[in-house]
Short mmCIF file of C-alpha atoms in Angstrom, two decimals:
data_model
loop_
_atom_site.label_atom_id
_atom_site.label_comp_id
_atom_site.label_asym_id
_atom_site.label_seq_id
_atom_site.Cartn_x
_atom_site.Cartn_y
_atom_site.Cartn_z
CA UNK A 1 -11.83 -31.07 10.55
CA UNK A 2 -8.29 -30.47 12.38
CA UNK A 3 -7.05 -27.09 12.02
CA UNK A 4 -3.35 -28.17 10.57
CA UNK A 5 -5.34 -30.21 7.21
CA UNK A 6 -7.05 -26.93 6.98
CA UNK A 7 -3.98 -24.88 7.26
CA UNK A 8 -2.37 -27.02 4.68
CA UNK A 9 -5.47 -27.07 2.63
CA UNK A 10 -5.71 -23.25 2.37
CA UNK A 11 -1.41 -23.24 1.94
CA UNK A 12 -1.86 -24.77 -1.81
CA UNK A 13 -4.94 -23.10 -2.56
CA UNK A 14 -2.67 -19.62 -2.24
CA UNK A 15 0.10 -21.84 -4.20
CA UNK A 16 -1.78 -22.44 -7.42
CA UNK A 17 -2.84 -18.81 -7.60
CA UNK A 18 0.22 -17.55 -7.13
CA UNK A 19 1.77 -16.85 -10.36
CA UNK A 20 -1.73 -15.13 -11.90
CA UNK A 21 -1.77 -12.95 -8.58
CA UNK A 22 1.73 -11.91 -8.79
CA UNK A 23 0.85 -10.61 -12.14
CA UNK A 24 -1.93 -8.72 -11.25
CA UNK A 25 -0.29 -7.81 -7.98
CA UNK A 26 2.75 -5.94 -10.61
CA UNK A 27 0.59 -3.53 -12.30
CA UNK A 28 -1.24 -3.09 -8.77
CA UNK A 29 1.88 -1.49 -7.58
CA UNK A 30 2.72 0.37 -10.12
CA UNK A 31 -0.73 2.54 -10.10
CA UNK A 32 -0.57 2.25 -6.33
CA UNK A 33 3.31 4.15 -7.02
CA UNK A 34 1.92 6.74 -8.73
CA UNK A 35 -1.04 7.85 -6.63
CA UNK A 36 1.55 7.34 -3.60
CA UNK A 37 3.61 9.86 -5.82
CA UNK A 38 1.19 12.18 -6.00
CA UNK A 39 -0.03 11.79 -2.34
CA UNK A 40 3.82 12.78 -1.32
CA UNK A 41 4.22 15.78 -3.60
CA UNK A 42 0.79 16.93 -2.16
CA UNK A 43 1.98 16.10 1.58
CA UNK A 44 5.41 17.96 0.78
CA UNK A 45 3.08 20.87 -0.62
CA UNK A 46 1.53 20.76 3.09
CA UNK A 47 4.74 20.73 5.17
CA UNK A 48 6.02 23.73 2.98
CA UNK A 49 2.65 25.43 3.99
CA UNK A 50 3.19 24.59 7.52
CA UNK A 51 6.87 25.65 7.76
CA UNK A 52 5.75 29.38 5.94
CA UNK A 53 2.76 30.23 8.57
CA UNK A 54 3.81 31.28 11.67
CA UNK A 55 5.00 29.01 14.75
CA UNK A 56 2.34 31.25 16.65
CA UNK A 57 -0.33 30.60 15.21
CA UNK A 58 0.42 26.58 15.35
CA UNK A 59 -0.04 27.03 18.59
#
């Protein structure tokens, strides 16, 4: 088999599953948001740590 029918094989395979996916892929994001939320305020929590110890001791 050619690569190109395989290309365009695979191309409407990912078509018909595209509007299910999309779905799914919505309430993905929206977990993914919060943990990525809570992964920021604990990174911010970090930097503010950093910013109180001394530059000396960075070092």
């Amino acid at each position: 088999s050619s690569p190109g029918s395989s290309k365009s094989s695979s191309e409407g395979h990912l078509r018909s599953h595209g509007p299910s996916r999309s779905q799914s892929k919505t309430s993905v994001t929206q977990t993914h948001l919060e943990d990525a939320g809570a992964a920021i305020a604990a990174a911010e929590a970090a930097v503010q740590q950093l910013r109180l110890q001394p530059s000396k001791r960075r070092k």
